[in-house]
Structures are given as C-alpha cells and as structure tokens.
Amino acid sequence: MHTADGSDPRHVVYCWQGRHSSNAEAGGAMLQATDMHTKQFGGRSTLTRVEQNAEPAHFTRLFK
C-alpha cells in the first residue's frame, strides 16, 4: 500500500527534537532520520519531525 507520493504509511520515521536542542543536535537528528528513511526504507517511509510539547497523541502512546 503506497500513497500518491510513493511513501508507505505503514512505515514512519520520527525525528523528535527537544525544546532545548541546539541547531547542531536538531540537524544531526534529522540527518540520522533521513539516513534511516533512505537506507532502511528506500525513501518510501513517511519522515516526520516532532517537536517537544507538540507530540501527537499516537506518538506519545508509543512510549507508554
């Protein structure tokens, strides 16, 4: 199952960024997430940035 842009909604790579993250930390985290998105999922996953205190409910349930 793929969407119009070729991504597979069953595979999501989240990049969580804490509110006190430096630009270097945030950039490094996004580079690692992009690397996983490309190498592990062939660019077909959904890549999503999540900021601290703006997490969607389904994201926080993953860690409870």
mmCIF file of C-alpha atoms in Angstrom, residues 8-49:
data_model
loop_
_atom_site.group_PDB
_atom_site.id
_atom_site.type_symbol
_atom_site.label_atom_id
_atom_site.label_comp_id
_atom_site.label_asym_id
_atom_site.label_seq_id
_atom_site.Cartn_x
_atom_site.Cartn_y
_atom_site.Cartn_z
ATOM 1 C CA ASP A 8 4.252 3.648 2.633
ATOM 2 C CA PRO A 9 2.075 4.796 5.566
ATOM 3 C CA ARG A 10 2.929 1.617 7.481
ATOM 4 C CA HIS A 11 6.493 2.891 7.940
ATOM 5 C CA VAL A 12 7.054 6.172 9.750
ATOM 6 C CA VAL A 13 10.428 7.536 10.807
ATOM 7 C CA TYR A 14 10.005 10.107 13.575
ATOM 8 C CA CYS A 15 12.635 12.700 14.370
ATOM 9 C CA TRP A 16 11.900 14.036 17.876
ATOM 10 C CA GLN A 17 13.533 17.301 18.843
ATOM 11 C CA GLY A 18 13.696 18.547 22.407
ATOM 12 C CA ARG A 19 12.960 22.195 23.066
ATOM 13 C CA HIS A 20 16.497 22.805 24.301
ATOM 14 C CA SER A 21 18.194 21.074 21.356
ATOM 15 C CA SER A 22 20.917 23.073 19.682
ATOM 16 C CA ASN A 23 20.824 23.642 15.947
ATOM 17 C CA ALA A 24 23.629 21.108 15.592
ATOM 18 C CA GLU A 25 21.717 18.463 17.589
ATOM 19 C CA ALA A 26 18.479 19.066 15.700
ATOM 20 C CA GLY A 27 20.300 18.939 12.375
ATOM 21 C CA GLY A 28 22.176 15.785 13.330
ATOM 22 C CA ALA A 29 18.973 14.062 14.426
ATOM 23 C CA MET A 30 17.286 14.951 11.141
ATOM 24 C CA LEU A 31 20.289 13.675 9.170
ATOM 25 C CA GLN A 32 20.113 10.347 11.024
ATOM 26 C CA ALA A 33 16.361 10.092 10.448
ATOM 27 C CA THR A 34 16.824 10.909 6.762
ATOM 28 C CA ASP A 35 19.556 8.288 6.519
ATOM 29 C CA MET A 36 17.214 5.649 8.009
ATOM 30 C CA HIS A 37 14.381 6.810 5.725
ATOM 31 C CA THR A 38 16.641 6.379 2.693
ATOM 32 C CA LYS A 39 18.707 3.303 3.541
ATOM 33 C CA GLN A 40 16.302 1.163 5.526
ATOM 34 C CA PHE A 41 13.064 2.067 3.735
ATOM 35 C CA GLY A 42 14.330 3.105 0.324
ATOM 36 C CA GLY A 43 12.783 6.551 0.700
ATOM 37 C CA ARG A 44 9.299 5.049 0.984
ATOM 38 C CA SER A 45 8.656 5.747 4.663
ATOM 39 C CA THR A 46 6.953 8.852 5.966
ATOM 40 C CA LEU A 47 9.542 11.133 7.567
ATOM 41 C CA THR A 48 8.076 13.233 10.377
ATOM 42 C CA ARG A 49 9.668 15.830 12.655
#
